[in-house]
Coordinates of C-alpha atoms and ligand atoms in Angstrom, one line a residue:
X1 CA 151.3 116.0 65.0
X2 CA 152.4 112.8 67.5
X3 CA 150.4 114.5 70.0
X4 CA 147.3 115.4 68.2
X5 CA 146.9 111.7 67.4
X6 CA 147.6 110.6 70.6
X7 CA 145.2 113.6 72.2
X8 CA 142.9 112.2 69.5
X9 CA 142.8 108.3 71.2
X10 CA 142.8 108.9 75.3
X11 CA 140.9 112.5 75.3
X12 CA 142.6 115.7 75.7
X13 CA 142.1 115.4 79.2
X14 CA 144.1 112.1 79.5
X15 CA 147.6 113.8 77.7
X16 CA 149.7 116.2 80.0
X17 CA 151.8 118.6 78.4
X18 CA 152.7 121.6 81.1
X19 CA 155.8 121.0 83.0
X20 CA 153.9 121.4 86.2
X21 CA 151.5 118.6 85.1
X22 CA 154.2 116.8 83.7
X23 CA 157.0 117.2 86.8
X24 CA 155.7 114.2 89.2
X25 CA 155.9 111.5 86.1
X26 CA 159.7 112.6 85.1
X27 CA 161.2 113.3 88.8
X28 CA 162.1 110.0 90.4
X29 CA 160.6 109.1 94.0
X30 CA 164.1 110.6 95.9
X31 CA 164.8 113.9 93.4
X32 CA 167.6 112.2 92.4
X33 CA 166.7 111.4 88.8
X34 CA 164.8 114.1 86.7
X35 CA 164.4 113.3 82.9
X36 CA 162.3 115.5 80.3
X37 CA 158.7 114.0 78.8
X38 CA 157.2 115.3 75.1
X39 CA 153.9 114.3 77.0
X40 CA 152.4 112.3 79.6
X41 CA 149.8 110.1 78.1
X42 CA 147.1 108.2 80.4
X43 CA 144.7 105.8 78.4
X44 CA 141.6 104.1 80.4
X45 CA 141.8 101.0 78.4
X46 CA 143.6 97.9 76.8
X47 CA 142.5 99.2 73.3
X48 CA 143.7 102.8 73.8
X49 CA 147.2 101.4 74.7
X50 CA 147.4 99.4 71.7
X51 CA 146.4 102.2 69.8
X52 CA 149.1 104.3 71.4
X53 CA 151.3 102.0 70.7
X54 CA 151.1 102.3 67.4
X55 CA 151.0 105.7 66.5
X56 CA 154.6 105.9 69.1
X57 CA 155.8 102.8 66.3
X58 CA 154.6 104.6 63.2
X59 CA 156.5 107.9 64.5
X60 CA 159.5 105.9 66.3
X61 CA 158.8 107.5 69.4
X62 CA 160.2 105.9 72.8
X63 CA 157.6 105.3 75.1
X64 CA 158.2 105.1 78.9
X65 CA 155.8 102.7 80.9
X66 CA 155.0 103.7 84.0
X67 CA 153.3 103.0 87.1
X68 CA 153.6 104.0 91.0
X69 CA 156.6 105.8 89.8
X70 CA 157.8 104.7 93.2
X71 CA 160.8 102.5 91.1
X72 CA 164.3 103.2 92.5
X73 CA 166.5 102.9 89.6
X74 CA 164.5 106.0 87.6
X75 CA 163.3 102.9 85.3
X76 CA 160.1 104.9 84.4
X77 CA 161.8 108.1 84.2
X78 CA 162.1 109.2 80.5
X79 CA 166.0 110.4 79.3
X80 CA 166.8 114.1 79.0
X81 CA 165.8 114.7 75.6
X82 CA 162.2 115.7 76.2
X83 CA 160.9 113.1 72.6
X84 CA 160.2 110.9 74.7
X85 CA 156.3 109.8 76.2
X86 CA 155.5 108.8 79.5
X87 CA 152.5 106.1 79.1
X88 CA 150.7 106.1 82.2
X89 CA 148.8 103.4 83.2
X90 CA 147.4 104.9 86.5
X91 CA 143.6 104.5 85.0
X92 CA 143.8 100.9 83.7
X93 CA 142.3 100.5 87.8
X94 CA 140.0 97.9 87.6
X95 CA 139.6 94.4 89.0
X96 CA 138.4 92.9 86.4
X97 CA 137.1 89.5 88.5
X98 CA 137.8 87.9 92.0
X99 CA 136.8 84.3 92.3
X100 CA 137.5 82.7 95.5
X101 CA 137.2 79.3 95.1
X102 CA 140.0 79.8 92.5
X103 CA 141.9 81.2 94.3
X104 CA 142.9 84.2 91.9
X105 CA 141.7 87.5 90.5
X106 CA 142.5 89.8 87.4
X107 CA 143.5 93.0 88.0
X108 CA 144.8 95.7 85.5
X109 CA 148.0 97.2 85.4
X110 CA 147.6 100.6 87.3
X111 CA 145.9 98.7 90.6
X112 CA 147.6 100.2 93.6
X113 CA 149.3 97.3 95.2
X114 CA 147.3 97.6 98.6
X115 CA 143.6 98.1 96.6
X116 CA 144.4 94.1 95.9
X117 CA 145.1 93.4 98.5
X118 CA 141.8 95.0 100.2
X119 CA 139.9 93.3 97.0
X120 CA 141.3 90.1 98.3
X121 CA 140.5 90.1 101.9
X122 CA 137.0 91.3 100.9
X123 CA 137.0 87.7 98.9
X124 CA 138.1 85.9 102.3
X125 CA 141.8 85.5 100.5
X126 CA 145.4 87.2 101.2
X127 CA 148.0 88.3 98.0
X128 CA 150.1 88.3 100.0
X129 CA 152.6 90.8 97.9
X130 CA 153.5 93.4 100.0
X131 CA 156.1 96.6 100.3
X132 CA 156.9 99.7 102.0
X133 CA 155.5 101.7 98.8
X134 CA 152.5 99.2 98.4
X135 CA 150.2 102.7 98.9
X136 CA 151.6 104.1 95.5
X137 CA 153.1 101.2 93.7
X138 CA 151.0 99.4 90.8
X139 CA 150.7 96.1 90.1
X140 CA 152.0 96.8 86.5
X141 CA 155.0 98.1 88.0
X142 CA 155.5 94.9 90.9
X143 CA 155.6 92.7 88.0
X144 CA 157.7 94.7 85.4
X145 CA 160.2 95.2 88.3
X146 CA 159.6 91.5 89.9
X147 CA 159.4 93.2 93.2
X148 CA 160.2 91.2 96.4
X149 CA 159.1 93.2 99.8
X150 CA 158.2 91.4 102.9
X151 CA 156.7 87.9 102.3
X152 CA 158.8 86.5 99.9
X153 CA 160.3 84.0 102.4
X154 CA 156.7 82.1 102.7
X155 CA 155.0 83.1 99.3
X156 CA 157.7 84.2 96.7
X157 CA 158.2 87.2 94.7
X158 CA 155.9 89.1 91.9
X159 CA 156.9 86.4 89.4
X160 CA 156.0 83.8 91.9
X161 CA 152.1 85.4 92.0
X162 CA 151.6 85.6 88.4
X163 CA 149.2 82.9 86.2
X164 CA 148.8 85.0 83.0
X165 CA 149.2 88.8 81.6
X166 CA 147.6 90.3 79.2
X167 CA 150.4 93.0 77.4
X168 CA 150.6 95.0 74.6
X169 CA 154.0 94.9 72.4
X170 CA 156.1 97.3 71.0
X171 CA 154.2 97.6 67.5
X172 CA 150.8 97.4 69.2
X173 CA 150.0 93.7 68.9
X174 CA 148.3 92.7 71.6
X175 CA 148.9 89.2 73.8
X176 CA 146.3 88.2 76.1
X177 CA 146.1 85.2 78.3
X178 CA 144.7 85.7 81.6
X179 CA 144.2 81.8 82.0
X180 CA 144.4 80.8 85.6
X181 CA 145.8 77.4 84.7
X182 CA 148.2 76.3 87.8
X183 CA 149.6 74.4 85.3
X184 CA 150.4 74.8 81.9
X185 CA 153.4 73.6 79.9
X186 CA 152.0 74.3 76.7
X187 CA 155.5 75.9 74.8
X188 CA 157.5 78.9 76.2
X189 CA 156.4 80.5 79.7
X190 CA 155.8 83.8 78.4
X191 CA 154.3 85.7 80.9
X192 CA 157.6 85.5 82.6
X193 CA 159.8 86.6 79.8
X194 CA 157.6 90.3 80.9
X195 CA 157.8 90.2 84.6
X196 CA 160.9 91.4 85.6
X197 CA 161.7 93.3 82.2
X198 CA 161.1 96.7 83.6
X199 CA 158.9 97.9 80.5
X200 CA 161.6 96.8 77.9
X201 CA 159.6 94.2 76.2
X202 CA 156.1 94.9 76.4
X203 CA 153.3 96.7 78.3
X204 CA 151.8 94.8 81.1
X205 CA 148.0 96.1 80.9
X206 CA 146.3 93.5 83.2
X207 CA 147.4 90.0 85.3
X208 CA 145.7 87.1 86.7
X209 CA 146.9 86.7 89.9
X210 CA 147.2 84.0 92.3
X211 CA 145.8 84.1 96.3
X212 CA 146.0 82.2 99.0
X213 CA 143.9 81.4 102.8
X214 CA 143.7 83.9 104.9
X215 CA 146.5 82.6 107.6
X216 CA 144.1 82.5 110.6
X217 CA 146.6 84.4 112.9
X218 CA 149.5 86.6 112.4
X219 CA 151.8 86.9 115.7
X220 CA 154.8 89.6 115.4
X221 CA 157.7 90.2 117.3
X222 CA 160.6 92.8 117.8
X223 CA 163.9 91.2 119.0
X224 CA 167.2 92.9 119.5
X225 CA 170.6 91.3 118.7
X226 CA 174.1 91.7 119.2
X227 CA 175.5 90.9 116.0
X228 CA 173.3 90.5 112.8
X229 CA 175.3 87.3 112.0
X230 CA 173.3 86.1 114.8
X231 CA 169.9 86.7 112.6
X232 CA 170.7 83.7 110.4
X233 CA 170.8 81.3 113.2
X234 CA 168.2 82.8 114.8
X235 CA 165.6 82.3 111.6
X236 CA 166.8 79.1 110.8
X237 CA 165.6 77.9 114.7
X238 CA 162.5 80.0 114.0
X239 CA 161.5 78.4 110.8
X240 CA 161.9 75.2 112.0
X241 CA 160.2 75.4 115.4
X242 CA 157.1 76.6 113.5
X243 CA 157.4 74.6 110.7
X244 CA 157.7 77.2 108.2
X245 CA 155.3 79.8 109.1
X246 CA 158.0 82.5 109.3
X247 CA 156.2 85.1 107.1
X248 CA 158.6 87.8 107.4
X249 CA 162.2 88.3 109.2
X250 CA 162.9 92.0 108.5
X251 CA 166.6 92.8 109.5
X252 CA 167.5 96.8 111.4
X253 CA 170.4 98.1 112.2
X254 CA 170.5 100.6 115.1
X255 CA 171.8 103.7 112.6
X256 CA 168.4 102.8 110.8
X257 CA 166.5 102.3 113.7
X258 CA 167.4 105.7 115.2
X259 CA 166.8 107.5 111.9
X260 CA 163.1 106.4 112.3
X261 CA 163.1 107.3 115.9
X262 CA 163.7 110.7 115.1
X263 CA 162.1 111.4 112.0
X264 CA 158.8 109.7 111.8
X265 CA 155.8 111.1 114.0
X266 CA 155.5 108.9 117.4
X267 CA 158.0 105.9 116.3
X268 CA 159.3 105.0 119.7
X269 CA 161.5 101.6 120.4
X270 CA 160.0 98.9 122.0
X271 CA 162.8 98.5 124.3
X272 CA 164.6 100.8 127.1
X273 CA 168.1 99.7 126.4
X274 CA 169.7 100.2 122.7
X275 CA 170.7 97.4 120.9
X276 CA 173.5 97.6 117.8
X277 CA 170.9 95.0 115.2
X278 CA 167.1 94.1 115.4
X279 CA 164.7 91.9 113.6
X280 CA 161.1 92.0 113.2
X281 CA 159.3 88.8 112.5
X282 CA 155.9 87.9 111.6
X283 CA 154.5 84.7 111.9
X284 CA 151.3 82.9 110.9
X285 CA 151.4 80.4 113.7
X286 CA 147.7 80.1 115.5
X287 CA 149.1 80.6 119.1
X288 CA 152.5 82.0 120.2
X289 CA 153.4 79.2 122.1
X290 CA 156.3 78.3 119.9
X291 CA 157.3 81.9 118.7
X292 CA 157.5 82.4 122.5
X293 CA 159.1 79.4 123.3
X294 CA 161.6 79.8 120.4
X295 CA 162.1 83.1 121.6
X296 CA 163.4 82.1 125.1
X297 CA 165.5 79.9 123.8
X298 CA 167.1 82.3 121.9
X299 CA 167.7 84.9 124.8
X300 CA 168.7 81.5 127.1
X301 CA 171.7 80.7 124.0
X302 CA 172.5 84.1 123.6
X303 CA 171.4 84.4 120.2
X304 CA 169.1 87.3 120.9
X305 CA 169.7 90.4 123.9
X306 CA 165.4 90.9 124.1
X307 CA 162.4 90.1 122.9
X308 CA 159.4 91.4 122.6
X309 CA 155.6 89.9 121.4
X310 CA 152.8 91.8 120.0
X311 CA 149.8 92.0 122.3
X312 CA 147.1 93.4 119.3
X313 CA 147.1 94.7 115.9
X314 CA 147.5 97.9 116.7
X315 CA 150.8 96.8 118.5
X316 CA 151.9 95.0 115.6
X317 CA 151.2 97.7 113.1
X318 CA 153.3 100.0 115.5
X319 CA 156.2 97.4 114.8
X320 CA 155.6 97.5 110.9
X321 CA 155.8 101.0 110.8
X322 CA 159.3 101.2 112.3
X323 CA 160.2 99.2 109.5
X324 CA 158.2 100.8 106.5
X325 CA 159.5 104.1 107.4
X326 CA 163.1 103.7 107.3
X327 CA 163.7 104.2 103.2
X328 CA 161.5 107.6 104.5
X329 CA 163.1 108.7 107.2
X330 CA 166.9 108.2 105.1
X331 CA 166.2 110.6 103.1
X332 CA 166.2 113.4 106.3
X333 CA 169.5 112.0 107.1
X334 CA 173.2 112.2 105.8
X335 CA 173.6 111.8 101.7
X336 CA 173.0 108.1 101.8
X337 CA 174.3 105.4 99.0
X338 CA 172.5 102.2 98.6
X339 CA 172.8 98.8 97.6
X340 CA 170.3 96.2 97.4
X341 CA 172.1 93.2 96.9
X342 CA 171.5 89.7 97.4
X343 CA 173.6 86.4 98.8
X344 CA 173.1 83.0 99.1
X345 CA 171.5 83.1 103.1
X346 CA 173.8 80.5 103.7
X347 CA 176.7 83.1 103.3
X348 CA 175.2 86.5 104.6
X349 CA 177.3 86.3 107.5
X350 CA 180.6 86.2 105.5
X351 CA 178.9 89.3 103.5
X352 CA 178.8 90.9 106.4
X353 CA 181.9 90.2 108.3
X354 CA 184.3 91.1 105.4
X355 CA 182.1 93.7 104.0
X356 CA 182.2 95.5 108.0
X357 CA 186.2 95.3 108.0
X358 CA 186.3 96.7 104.2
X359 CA 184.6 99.4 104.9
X360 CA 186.5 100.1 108.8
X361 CA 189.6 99.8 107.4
X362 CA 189.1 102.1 104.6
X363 CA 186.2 104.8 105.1
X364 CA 186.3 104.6 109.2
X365 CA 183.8 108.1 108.5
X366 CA 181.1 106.4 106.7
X367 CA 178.3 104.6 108.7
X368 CA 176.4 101.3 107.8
X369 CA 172.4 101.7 107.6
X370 CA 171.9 98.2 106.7
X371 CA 168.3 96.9 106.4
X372 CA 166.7 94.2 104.8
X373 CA 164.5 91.0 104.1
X374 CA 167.9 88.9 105.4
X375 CA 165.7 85.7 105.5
X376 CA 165.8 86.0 101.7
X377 CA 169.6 86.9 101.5
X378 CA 168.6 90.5 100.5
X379 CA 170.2 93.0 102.3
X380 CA 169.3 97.0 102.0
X381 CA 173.2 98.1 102.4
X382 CA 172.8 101.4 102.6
X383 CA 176.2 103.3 103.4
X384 CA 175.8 107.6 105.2
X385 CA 178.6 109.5 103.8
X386 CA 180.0 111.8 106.6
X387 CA 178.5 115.4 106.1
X388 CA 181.7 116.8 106.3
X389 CA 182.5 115.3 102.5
X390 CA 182.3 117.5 99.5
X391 CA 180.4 116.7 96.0
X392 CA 183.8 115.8 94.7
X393 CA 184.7 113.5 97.5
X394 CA 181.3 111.7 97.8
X395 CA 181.5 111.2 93.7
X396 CA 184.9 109.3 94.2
X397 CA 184.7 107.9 97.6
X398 CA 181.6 106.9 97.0
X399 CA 181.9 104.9 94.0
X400 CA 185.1 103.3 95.5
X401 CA 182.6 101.7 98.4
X402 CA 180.3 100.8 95.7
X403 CA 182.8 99.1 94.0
X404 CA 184.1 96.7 96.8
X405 CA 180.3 95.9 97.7
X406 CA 179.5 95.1 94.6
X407 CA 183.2 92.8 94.1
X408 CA 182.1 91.4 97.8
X409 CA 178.8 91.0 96.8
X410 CA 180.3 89.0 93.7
X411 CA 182.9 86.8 95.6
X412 CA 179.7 85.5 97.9
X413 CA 178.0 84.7 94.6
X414 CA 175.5 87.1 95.5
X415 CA 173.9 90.2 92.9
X416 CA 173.8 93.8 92.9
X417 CA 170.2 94.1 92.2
X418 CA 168.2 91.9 94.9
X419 CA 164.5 93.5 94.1
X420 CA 165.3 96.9 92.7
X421 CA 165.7 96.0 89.3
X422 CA 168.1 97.6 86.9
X423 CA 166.7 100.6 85.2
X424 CA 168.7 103.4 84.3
X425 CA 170.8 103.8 87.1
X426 CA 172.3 100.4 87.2
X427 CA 172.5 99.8 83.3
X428 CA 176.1 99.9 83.3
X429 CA 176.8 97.8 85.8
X430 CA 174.6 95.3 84.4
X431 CA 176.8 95.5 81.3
X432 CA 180.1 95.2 83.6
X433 CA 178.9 92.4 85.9
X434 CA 176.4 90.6 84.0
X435 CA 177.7 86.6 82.4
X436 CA 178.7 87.8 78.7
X437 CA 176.5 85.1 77.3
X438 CA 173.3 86.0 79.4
X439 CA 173.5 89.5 78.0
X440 CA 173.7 88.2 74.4
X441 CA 170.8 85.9 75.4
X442 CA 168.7 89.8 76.8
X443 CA 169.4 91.3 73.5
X444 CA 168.6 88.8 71.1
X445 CA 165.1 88.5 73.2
X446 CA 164.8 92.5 72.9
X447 CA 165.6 92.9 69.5
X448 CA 162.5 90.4 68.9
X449 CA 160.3 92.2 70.5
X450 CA 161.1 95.4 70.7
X451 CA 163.2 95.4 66.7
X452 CA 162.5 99.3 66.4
X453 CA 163.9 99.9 70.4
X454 CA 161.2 102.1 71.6
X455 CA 160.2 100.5 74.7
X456 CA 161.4 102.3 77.5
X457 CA 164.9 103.0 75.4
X458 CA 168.4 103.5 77.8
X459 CA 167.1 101.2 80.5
X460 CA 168.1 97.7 81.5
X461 CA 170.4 96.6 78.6
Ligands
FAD501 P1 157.3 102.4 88.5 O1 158.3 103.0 89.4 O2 156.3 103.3 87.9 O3 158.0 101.6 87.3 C1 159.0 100.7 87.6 C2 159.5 100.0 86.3 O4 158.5 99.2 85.8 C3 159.9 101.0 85.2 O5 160.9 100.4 84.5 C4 158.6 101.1 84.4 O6 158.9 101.4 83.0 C5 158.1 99.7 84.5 N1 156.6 99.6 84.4 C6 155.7 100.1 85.3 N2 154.5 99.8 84.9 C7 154.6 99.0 83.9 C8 153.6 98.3 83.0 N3 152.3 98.3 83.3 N4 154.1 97.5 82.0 C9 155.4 97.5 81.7 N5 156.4 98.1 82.5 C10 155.9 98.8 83.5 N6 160.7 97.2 95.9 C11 160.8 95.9 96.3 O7 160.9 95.0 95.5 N7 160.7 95.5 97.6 C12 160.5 96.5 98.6 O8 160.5 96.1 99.8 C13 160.4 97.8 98.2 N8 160.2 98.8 99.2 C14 160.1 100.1 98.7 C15 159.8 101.0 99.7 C16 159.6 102.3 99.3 C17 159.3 103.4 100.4 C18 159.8 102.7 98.0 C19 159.6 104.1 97.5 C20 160.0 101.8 97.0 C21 160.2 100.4 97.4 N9 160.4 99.4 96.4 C22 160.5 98.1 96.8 C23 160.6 99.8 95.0 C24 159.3 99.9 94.2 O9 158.2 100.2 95.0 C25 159.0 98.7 93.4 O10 160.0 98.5 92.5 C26 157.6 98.7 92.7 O11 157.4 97.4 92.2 C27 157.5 99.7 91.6 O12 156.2 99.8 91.2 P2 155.6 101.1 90.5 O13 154.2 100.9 90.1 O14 155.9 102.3 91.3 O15 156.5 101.2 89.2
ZN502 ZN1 163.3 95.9 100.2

């Protein structure tokens, strides 16, 4: 009945119903998560979302937002019990207006991340948002997930790039203001209360967005070092001997490093001698003078082993791809468990230090494949589980090293979801970790919005 409705409003060629038509929009990106999906539903417009909406409110049946599905807490999976919808929102694709001299654009929801991008240089402008999934990922998704990536030390995250959504609540009301006011402090900032809610409180179905000048050169450089301690130092000289045009300081470790070398097609090192940590750094300065000079300092002081400067783009996208490819290549490796935490930068080296002994002392088998935007304090700290373990013995060891990152994570008043988000998979934690009052403060916001619960029910809170 549901689905005659819905078939009714998007076109019977916009619902999915088989399970092979319906398997890539319940599996999540690793195969670890598979849920069950009534339908997939896929409108083209604002108005067929709304009416979606609130045929799913009239029937009270959960609806699952969805973008990329590239997500890595199965946050726009559906549960198990097959009622559930998945809504879509690959064909809301358009840009809906680029204006240059205002330095912004409106793009819809299901945008792949790197289309804006393209739509922005094409304008003479940079948004400047930008991941290891930005092929796949969705704009809609970036902001419901306030996704971080590379740039955030120079321009922010998601919620940093947004001047107005446009989003369609749970009973089908739609909210719409794609001003591109800079400033604005008119009541409530409610555009925010939606970023970062992982589909929870509305649907995002278009943003304005804000760009910035094309930086007139890019310079990047590989550097090994000995410790990754030393990487805090090292981008704190960096950033201020090119006063602050560090764009991105992308932290390696050597066990990720080599998982790239020998899974991804031509990845090769930069360097003939092995080095236990590396960063990659990309600056926007117009020469390399100072990244060079900086750089020699560094290798004079001890603070890095060797260094190396990209000679062309090509070189540089070489560099980048050692980087993007590592979440890929993990999953050829050892069973690997991950944590994308956060600390304050200030006390990363701490993290590290006691975080390294926890986990000598007690699993000596397990391997760190750390990796991470460390100038932002967000660390990828991904642990391989020796082969040799059984199901049984990853289950319980596993959640034992989870636990004392996570209580290390907390003692360095740091978080256990940097850029991830929360989702299904980290629910419970949120419930065990998050401040008591905070939580209260999440539901009595959901229950406003969302009274009837069917916005992407089970997930976050
Ligand atoms: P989905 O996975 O489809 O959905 C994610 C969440 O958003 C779900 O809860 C979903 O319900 C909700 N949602 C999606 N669209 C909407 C909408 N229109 N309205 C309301 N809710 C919606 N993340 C980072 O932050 N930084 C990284 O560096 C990074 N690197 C990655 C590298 C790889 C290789 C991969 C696979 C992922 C990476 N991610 C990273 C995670 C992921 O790409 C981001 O979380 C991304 O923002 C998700 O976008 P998506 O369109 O795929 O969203
Ligand atoms: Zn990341």
């Amino acid at each position: 009945m549901l689905l005659e409705e819905l078939e009714k409003i998007v076109g019977p060629r916009a619902i999915k119903t088989t399970a092979d038509a319906v398997h890539p929009h319940v599996t999540e990106w690793r195969g670890q998560v598979e849920g069950k999906a009534a339908a997939v539903v896929q409108p083209a417009s604002t108005a067929e979302v709304v009416a979606v909406m609130r045929h799913c409110l009239a029937h009270s049946v959960g609806v699952v937002p969805q973008g990329g599905n590239t997500g890595l807490c199965a946050g726009g999976i559906p549960d198990e019990s097959g009622t559930q919808i998945v809504l879509s929102l690959t064909r809301l694709n358009r840009i809906r207006a680029i204006d240059a001299d205002d330095f912004s654009l409106v793009a819809e929801a299901g945008c792949v991340l790197s289309d804006i991008q393209d739509s922005a240089q094409r304008a003479g402008r940079l948004f400047p948002l930008s991941l290891g999934a930005e092929g796949t990922c969705q704009i809609g998704g970036n902001l419901a997930t306030n996704a971080g990536g590379i740039n955030v030390l120079r321009y922010g995250t998601a919620r940093s790039q947004v001047l107005g959504l446009e989003v369609v609540l749970a009973d089908g009301t739609l909210w719409s203001d794609l001003r591109t006011l800079r400033k604005n402090t008119a009541g409530y900032d409610l555009k925010q209360l939606f970023v970062g809610s992982e589909g929870t409180l509305g649907i995002i179905t278009a943003a304005s967005l804000k760009l910035y000048p094309r930086p007139a050169a890019a310079q990047t450089a590989f550097v090994a070092i000995d410790d990754a301690k030393d990487a805090v130092p090292l981008l704190a000289n960096l950033r201020g001997a090119l006063d602050d045009q560090v764009q991105a300081f992308e932290l390696i470790s050597e066990v990720a490093f080599d998982f790239v070398l020998r899974h991804v097609d031509g990845a090769r090192s930069p360097f003939d001698s092995r080095s236990p940590w590396y960063v990659l750094i990309e600056t926007t300065a117009a020469t390399t003078d100072a990244l060079e000079a900086s750089l020699m300092e560094a290798l004079r002081t001890g603070l890095a082993r060797d260094a190396t400067i990209a000679k062309s783009g090509a070189e540089a996208a070489e560099l980048w791809r050692l980087r993007h490819s590592i979440s890929e290549a993990e999953k050829h490796e050892a069973p690997i468990l991950k944590h994308d935490i956060s600390v304050p930068v200030g006390r990363m080296a701490e993290f590290l230090d006691r975080s390294r002994a926890e986990l000598r002392a007690n699993w000596p088998e397990a391997t760190l494949v750390a990796f991470g935007h460390v100038g932002d304090g967000n660390l990828h700290y991904n642990v391989a589980l020796p082969k040799t373990w059984d199901d049984a013995q990853r289950t319980a060891e596993g959640a034992r090293i989870t636990q004392s990152v996570y209580a290390l994570t907390g003692t360095c008043g740091g978080s256990f979801s940097a850029e991830h988000g929360v989702g299904r998979t980290k629910r419970d934690l949120l419930r065990t970790l998050g401040d008591p009052t905070g939580l209260d403060m999440m539901r009595a916001v959901k229950s406003a919005l969302d009274p009837r619960g069917i916005l992407n029910p089970g997930k976050v809170i």
